[in-house]
XYZ file of C-alpha atoms in Angstrom:
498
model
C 168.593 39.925 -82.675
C 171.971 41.205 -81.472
C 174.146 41.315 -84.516
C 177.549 40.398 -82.565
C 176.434 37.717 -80.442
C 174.550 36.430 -83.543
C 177.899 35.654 -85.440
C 179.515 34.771 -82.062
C 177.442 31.732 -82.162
C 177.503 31.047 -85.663
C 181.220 31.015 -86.354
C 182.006 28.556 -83.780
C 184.458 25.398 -83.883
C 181.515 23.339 -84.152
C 179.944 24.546 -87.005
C 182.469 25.629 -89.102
C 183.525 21.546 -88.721
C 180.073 20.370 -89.958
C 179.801 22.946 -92.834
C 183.310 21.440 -94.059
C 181.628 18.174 -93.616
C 178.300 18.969 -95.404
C 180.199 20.668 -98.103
C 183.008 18.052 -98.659
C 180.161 15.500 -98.636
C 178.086 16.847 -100.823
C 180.617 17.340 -103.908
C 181.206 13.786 -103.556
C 177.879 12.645 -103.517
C 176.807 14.730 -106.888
C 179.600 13.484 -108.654
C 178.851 10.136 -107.753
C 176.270 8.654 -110.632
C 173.096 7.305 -108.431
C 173.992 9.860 -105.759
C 172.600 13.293 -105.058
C 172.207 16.253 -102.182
C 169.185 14.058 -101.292
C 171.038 11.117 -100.593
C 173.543 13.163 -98.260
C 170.827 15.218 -96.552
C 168.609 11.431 -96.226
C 172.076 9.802 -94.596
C 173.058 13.141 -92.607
C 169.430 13.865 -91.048
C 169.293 11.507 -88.467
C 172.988 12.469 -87.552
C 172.194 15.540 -86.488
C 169.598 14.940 -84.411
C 171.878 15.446 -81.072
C 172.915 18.844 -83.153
C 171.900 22.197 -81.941
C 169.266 23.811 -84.656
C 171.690 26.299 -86.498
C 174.752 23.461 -86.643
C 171.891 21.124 -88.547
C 170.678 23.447 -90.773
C 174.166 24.633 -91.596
C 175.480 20.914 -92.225
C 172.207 19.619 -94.598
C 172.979 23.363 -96.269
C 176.379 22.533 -97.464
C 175.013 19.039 -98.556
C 172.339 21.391 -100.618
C 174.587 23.657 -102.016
C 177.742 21.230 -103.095
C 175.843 18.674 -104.184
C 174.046 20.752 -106.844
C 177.687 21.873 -108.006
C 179.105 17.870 -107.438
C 177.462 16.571 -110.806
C 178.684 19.217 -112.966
C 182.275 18.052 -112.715
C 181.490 14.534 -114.290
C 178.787 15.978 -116.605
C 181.934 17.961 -118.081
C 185.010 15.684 -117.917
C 182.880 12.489 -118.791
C 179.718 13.413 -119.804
C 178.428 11.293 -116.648
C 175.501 13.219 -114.818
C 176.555 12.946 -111.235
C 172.719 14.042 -110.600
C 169.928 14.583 -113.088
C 170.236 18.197 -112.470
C 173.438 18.394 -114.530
C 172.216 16.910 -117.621
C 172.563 20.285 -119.357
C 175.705 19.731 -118.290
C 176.759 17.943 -120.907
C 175.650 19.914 -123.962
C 178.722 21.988 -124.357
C 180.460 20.804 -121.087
C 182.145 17.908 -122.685
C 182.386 19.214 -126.298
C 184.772 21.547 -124.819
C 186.638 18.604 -122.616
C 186.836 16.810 -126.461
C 188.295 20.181 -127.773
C 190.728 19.793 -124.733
C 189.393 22.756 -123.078
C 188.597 20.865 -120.125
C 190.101 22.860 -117.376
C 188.094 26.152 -118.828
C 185.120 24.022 -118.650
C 185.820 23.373 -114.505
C 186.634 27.274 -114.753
C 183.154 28.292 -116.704
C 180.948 25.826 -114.449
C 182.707 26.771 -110.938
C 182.620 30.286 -111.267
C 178.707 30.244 -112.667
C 177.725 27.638 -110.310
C 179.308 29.820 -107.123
C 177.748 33.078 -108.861
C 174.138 31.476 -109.554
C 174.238 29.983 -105.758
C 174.826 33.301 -104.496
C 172.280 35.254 -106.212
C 169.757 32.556 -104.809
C 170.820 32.916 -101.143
C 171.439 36.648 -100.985
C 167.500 36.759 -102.407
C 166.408 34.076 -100.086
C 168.315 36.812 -97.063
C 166.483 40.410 -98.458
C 163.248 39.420 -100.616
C 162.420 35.821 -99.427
C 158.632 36.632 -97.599
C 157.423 38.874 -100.525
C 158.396 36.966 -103.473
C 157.214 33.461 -101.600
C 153.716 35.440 -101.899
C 153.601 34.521 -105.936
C 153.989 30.836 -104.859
C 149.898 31.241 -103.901
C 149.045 31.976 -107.379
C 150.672 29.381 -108.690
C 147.288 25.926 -109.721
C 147.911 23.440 -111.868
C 146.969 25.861 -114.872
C 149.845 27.670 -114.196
C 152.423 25.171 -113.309
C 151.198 24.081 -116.437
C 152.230 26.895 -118.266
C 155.996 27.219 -116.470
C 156.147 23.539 -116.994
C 155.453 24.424 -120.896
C 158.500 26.634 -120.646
C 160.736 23.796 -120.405
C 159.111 21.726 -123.139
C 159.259 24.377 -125.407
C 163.059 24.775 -125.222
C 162.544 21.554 -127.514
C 162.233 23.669 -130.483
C 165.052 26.003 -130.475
C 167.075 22.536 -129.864
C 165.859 20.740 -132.400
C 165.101 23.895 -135.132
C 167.928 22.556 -137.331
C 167.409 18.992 -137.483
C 163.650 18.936 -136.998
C 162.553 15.325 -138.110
C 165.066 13.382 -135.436
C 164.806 15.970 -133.274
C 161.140 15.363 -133.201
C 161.417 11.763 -133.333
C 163.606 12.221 -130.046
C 161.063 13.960 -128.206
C 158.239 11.807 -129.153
C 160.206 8.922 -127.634
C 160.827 10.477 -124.563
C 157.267 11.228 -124.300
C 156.293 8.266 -124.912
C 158.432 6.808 -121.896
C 157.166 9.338 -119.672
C 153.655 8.154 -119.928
C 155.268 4.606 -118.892
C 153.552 3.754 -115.756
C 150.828 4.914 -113.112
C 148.497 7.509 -113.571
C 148.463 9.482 -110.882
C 144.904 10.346 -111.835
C 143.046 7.283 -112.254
C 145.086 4.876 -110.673
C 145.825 2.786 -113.712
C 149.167 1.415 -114.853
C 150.034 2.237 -118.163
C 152.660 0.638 -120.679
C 154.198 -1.401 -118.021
C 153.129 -4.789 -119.502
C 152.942 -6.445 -116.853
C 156.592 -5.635 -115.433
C 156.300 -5.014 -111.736
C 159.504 -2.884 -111.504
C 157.724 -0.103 -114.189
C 154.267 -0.615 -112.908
C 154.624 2.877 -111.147
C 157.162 4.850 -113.649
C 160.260 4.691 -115.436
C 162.618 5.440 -113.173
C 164.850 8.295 -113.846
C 168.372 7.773 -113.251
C 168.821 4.717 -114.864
C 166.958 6.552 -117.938
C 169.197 9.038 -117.785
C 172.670 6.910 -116.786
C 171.875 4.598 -119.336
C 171.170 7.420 -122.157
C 174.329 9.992 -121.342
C 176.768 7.870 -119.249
C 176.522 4.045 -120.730
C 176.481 5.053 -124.252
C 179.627 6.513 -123.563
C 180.884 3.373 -122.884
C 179.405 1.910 -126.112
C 180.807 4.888 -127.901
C 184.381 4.804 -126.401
C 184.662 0.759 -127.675
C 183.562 1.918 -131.033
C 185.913 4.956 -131.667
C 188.762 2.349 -130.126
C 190.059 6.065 -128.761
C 192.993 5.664 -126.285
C 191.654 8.331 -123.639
C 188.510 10.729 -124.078
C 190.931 13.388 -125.359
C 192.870 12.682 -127.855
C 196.338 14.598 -128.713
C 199.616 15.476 -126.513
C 198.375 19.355 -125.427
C 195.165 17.876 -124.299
C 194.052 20.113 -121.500
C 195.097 23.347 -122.686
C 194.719 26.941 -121.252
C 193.743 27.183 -117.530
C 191.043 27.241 -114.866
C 191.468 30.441 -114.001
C 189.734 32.215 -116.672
C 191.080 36.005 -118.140
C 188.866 39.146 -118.072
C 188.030 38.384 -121.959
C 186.540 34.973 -120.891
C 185.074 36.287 -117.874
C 183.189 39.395 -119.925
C 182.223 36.740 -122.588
C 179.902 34.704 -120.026
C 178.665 37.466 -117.827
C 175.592 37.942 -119.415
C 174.614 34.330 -119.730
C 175.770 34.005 -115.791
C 173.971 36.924 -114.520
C 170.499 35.644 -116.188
C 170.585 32.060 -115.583
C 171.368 32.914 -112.295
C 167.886 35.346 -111.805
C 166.320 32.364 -114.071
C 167.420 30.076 -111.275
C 166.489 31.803 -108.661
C 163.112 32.722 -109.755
C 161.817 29.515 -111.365
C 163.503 27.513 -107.864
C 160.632 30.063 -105.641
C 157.539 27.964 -108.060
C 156.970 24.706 -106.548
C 157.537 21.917 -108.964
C 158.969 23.921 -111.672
C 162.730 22.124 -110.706
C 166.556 22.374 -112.059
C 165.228 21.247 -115.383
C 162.990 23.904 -116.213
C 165.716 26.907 -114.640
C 168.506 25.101 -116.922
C 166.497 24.767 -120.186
C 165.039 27.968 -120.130
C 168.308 29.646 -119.595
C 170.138 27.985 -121.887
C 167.277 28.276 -124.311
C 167.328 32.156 -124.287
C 171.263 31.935 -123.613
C 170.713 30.200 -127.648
C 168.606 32.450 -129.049
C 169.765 35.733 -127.811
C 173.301 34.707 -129.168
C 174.681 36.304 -132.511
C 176.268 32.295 -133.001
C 173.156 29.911 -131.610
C 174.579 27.165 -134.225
C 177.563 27.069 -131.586
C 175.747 25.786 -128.779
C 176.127 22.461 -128.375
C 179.426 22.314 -129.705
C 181.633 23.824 -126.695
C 179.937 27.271 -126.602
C 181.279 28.193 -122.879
C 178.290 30.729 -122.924
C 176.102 27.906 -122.748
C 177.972 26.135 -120.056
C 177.789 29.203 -117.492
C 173.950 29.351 -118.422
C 172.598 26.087 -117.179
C 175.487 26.065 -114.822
C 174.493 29.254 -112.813
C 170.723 28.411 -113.300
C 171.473 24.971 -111.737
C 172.825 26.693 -108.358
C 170.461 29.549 -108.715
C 167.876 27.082 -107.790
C 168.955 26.265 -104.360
C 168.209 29.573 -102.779
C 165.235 30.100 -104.577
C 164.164 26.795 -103.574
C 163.846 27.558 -99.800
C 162.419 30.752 -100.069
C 158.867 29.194 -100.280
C 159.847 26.364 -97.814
C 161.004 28.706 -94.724
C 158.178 31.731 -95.509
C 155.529 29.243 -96.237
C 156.274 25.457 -95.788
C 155.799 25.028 -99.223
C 158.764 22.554 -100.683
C 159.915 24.240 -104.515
C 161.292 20.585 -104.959
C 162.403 17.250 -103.599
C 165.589 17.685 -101.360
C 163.808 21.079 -100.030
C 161.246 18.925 -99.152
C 163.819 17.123 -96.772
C 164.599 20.394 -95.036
C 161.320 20.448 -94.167
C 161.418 17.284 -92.524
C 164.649 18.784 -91.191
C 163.205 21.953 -89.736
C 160.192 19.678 -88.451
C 162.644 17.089 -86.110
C 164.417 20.278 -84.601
C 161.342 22.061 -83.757
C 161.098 25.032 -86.385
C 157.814 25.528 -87.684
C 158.028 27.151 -91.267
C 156.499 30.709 -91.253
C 156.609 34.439 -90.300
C 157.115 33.451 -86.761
C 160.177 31.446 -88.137
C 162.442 34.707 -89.137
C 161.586 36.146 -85.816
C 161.466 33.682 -82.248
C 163.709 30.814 -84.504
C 165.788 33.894 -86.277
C 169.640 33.031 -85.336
C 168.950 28.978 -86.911
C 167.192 30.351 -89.942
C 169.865 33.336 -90.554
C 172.475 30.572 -89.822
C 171.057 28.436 -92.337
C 171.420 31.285 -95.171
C 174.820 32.475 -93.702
C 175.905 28.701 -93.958
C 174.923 28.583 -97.752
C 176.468 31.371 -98.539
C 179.886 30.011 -97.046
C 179.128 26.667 -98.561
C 179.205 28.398 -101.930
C 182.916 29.532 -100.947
C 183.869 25.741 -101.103
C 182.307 25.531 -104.785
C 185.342 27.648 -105.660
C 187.857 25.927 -103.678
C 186.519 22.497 -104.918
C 186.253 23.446 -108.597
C 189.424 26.066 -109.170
C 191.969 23.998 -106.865
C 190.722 20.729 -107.621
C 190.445 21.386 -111.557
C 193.993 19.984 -112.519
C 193.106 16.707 -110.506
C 189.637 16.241 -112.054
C 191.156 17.037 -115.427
C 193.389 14.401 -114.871
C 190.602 11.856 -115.635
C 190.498 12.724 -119.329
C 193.787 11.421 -119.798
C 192.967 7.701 -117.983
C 192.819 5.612 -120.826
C 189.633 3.840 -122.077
C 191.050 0.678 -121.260
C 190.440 1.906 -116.884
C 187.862 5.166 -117.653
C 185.380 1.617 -119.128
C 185.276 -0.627 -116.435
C 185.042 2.343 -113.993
C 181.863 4.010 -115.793
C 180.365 1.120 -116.475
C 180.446 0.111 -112.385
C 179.129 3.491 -111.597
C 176.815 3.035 -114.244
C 174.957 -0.083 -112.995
C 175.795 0.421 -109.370
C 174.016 3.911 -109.784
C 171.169 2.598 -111.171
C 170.691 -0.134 -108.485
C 171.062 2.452 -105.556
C 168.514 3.883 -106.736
C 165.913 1.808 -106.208
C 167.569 -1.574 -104.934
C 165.867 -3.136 -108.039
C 168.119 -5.618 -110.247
C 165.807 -4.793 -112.487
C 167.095 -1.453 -113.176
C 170.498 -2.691 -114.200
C 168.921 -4.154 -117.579
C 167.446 -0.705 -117.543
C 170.435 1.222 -117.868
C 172.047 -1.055 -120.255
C 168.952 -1.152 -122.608
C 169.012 2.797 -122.427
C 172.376 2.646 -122.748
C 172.206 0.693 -126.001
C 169.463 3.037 -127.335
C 171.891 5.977 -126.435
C 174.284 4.855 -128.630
C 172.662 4.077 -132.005
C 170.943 7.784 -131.310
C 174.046 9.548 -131.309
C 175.452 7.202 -134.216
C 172.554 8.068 -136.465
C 172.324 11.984 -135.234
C 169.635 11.782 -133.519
C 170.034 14.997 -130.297
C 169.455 13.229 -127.145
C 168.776 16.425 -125.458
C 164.670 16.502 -126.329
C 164.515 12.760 -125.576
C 165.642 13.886 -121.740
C 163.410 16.763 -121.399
C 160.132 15.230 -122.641
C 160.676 12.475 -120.591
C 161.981 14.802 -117.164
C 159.111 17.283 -118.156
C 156.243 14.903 -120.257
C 154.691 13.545 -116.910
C 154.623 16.855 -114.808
C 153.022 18.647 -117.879
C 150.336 15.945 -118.648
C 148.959 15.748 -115.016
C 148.931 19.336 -114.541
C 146.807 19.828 -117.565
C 144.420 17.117 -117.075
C 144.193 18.387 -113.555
C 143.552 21.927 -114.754
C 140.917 20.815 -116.558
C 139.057 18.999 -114.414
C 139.441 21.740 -111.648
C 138.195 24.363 -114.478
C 134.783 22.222 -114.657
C 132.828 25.455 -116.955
C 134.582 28.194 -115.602
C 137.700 27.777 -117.822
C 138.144 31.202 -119.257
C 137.906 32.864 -115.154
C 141.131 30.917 -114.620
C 142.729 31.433 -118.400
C 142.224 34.883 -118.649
C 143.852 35.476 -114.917
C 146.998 38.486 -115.030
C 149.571 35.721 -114.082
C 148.326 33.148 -116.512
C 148.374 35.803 -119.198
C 151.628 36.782 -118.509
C 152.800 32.892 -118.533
C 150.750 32.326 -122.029
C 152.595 35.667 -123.821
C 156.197 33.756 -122.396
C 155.724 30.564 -123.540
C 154.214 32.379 -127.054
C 157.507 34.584 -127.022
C 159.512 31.424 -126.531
C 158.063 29.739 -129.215
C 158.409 32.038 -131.908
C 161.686 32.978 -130.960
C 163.797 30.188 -132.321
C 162.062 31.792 -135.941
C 162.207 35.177 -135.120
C 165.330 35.597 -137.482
C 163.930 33.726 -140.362
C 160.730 35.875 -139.993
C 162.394 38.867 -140.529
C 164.248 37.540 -142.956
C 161.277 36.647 -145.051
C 159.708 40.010 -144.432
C 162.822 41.856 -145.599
C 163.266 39.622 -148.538
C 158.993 40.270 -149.679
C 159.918 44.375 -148.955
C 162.845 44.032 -150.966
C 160.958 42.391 -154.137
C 157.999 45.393 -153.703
C-alpha cells in the first residue's frame, strides 16, 4: 500500500465531513439517557450505504468512539448515565460536581477518556492479529472466570459497610435472574408480565436507579440547584501538571485494562471499568476516598471505558468475532460494504480498514475539543435550578426508558426503580453492587452452567488449563486484596505480642 496516496484518499473533503458528523453525533447520542453509539451506528448504517467503504467505516467510527465519551458528561454533571457504560461514572464523577469541582471532573474524564481511546486504537494499528489469537482460548469456563472479575469488585466496594452492601448485591442478583433462561427456555420471576417474560431490561433499571432517584432526591433536599454555594464551579478544565501527575497512573492502567478486557468477547465496559477502578481502590494509600470525589477514580473507569473501543475491534476485523454489542454492528457494517473480516482483510481491503483506525484515532481528537471547550457550557447545567433540571430529567428519564424498547411498560419500570433508588441511598445502602450483580449476575450464571455441562467428566482437563489458571490466581488475588492490609495488620500485631 502506497503510503502517500493512502492518506491522499483518506483526508479528503468527504470524509473529514462525515467523521465531524459521526463524531458530533455520537456525543449527543451518549449523553442522551436511552441513547447510545448503537443507536447512532443502527440510524447511520443504512445512510451510508451509497458511501465508499473507508468514508463508512470512518463515519460509524466516530459514532463508536464519541459515543462511549457522550455519557460521561451527564454521569458527572447529573449523575444521569447517558449509556450504561458510564455508570462508574458516577461514583466520584458527581461527588466532585457536589464539591463544585465540576469543571475538573469534565477535565479528569476528557483527558482519560481521549488517553484510554488512544491506547485501544494505536493497539488495534501494531498488535491487533496476535493478541486477537487469545480470543480462541477464551469457553465459557473462562469467560466465566473474567466475568468473576467484575463481580468480585463487589467486595472491595462494599468492605466497609458489608451487611447493605451485601443486601445490595443480593438484590441485584436477584433481578438479574428475572426472566428467560437462556438454557432451558423457561421464564423465570416474570409472573406472568409479558414485558419481563424475557429479562429486565437494562436501561430503565439503571435510569430509574441513578437518574430518577435523583429526582426523588432533589424534591427531598428542596436544594435550589445541584450545587449549592456562590463559587460553585471552581478551578478549571484545564488541569495543572500536579493534577495531571496525580491521575497518570490510574489513566495509564485503566487504559491497558480497557484495552485488554475489550479484545475478550463478552467481557464488556462493565468488567474494564470495575476492574480498574477496583485496583485503582486498592492500590491507593486513601481507598476510603473513592467514592467521595477521588479524581483518581474518575480517570480509572473513565480511560477503561474508551480503552474498550479499540480493543473491541481487534477480534472483530482479525477474526469476525464481535468483543460486544455495537462491534457487533460493524460487523454488519463491514458485511453490507463487502469486507469480509480476516487476514485477507488488512491486505486486498487494507486502505478501508487502515481508514477505519486512522478515523478513530482522529475521532478521539474531538473527545478533547468536545469535553475541554465545551466544559464551561456543560457546567453550566449545575447551576439550572431544580425547579427546570426536574421536569427535564424526569422527561429524559421516561422517554429513555420507552426508546428503549417502545414498551409503556417500561415507564412504570423506571419510576418503580426510581423509587427503590431513593430509599437506598436514604438508608445508605451503595447502589454500586446492586448495578453490577445485576449488569454481570446473568452473564456469570449462564457461563457457569454452560461450563458445566460442556465439562460432562472431564472437568479438571479444562480447570487445570494455563489460561484458566492464570484467570483463577486473578480473581484469588482480587479477592483477598481488599484484606490484604488488615492481614498484615493482624500478622504484625500476633509478631508483636511473641
Amino acid at each position: 500500500m502506497n503510503v502517500s496516496s493512502f492518506f491522499a484518499e483518506l483526508f479528503t473533503w468527504q470524509n473529514l465531513i462525515w467523521l465531524c458528523i459521526g463524531a458530533i453525533v455520537g456525543v449527543v447520542l451518549g449523553a442522551l439517557p436511552g441513547m447510545s453509539a448503537d443507536t447512532g451506528i443502527g440510524i447511520f448504517l443504512p445512510l451510508t450505504f451509497s458511501l465508499p467503504p473507508m468514508t463508512a467505516l470512518i463515519c460509524l467510527g466516530a459514532i463508536y468512539v464519541t459515543g462511549s465519551y457522550g455519557g460521561n458528561i451527564t454521569a458527572v454533571l447529573v449523575n444521569t448515565p447517558g449509556t450504561s457504560d458510564s455508570l462508574f461514572m458516577t461514583l466520584d464523577g458527581y461527588p466532585m460536581t457536589l464539591k463544585g469541582e465540576g469543571l475538573k471532573a469534565i477535565g479528569v474524564t476528557t483527558l482519560s477518556a481521549f488517553f484510554g481511546g488512544m491506547i485501544g486504537c494505536l493497539t488495534l494499528l501494531f498488535v491487533a492479529p496476535k493478541l486477537a489469537k487469545l480470543a480462541f482460548y477464551f469457553g465459557s469456563w473462562e469467560l466465566f472466570l473474567t466475568v468473576m472479575m467484575g463481580i468480585i469488585i463487589i467486595i472491595g466496594l462494599v468492605k466497609e459497610q458489608a451487611l447493605k452492601g451485601l443486601m445490595s448485591a443480593a438484590l441485584g442478583f436477584l433481578c438479574s435472574m428475572v426472566g428467560l433462561d437462556n438454557l432451558t427456555g423457561v421464564s423465570r420471576f416474570s409472573f406472568g408480565i409479558s414485558a419481563i417474560y424475557d429479562e429486565l431490561p437494562l436501561l430503565p433499571v439503571v435510569l430509574g436507579m441513578f437518574a430518577f432517584s435523583q429526582v426523588f432526591i432533589l424534591i427531598a433536599e428542596n436544594r435550589k440547584s445541584i450545587v449549592i454555594g456562590e463559587d460553585t464551579m471552581k478551578g478549571s478544565v484545564w488541569l495543572s501538571l500536579k493534577d495531571l501527575k496525580y491521575i497518570l497512573r490510574e489513566t495509564v492502567r485503566g487504559s491497558i485494562i480497557g484495552t485488554l478486557i475489550g479484545i475478550v468477547p463478552a467481557a464488556g465496559t462493565t468488567v474494564a471499568a470495575g476492574l480498574s477502578y477496583n485496583l485503582a481502590r486498592n492500590s491507593d494509600k486513601d481507598p476510603d476516598s473513592y467514592g467521595k470525589g477521588n479524581p483518581r477514580g474518575l480517570a480509572s473507569v473513565s480511560a477503561a471505558n474508551n480503552g474498550v473501543v479499540g480493543g473491541s475491534l481487534v477480534p472483530l476485523l482479525t477474526l469476525g468475532i464481535p468483543g460486544n454489542g455495537t462491534s457487533a454492528l460493524f460487523l454488519a457494517a463491514l458485511m453490507v460494504h463487502g469486507l469480509a473480516p480476516g487476514t485477507e482483510l488488512f491486505t486486498t481491503n487494507a486502505k478501508s480498514v487502515y481508514g477505519l483506525i486512522v478515523g478513530l484515532l482522529l475521532a478521539n481528537v474531538f473527545i478533547l475539543i468536545f469535553g475541554m471547550f465545551g466544559a464551561r457550557f456543560y457546567a453550566k447545567i449545575t447551576k439550572v435550578p431544580s425547579s427546570v433540571l426536574i421536569p427535564i430529567i424526569t422527561v429524559l428519564c421516561i422517554l429513555g426508558a420507552f426508546s428503549f424498547r417502545y414498551l409503556p411498560f417500561d415507564m412504570i419500570l423506571v419510576l418503580f426503580f426510581g423509587i427503590l433508588g431513593y430509599f437506598m441511598d436514604r438508608l445508605g445502602i451503595p447502589l454500586a453492587p446492586f448495578v453490577l450483580s445485576f449488569v454481570l449476575g446473568k452473564s456469570a450464571e449462564i457461563d457457569l452452567r454452560r461450563a458445566i455441562i460442556l465439562m460432562s467428566g472431564s472437568g479438571m482437563s479444562v480447570v487445570l488449563t494455563p489460561l484458566s489458571l492464570i484467570l483463577i490466581v486473578i480473581d484469588l488475588g482480587m479477592l483477598i486484596w481488599p484484606f490484604w492490609g488488615d492481614i498484615k495488620a493482624h500478622f504484625k500485631k500476633n509478631s508483636a505480642k511473641t
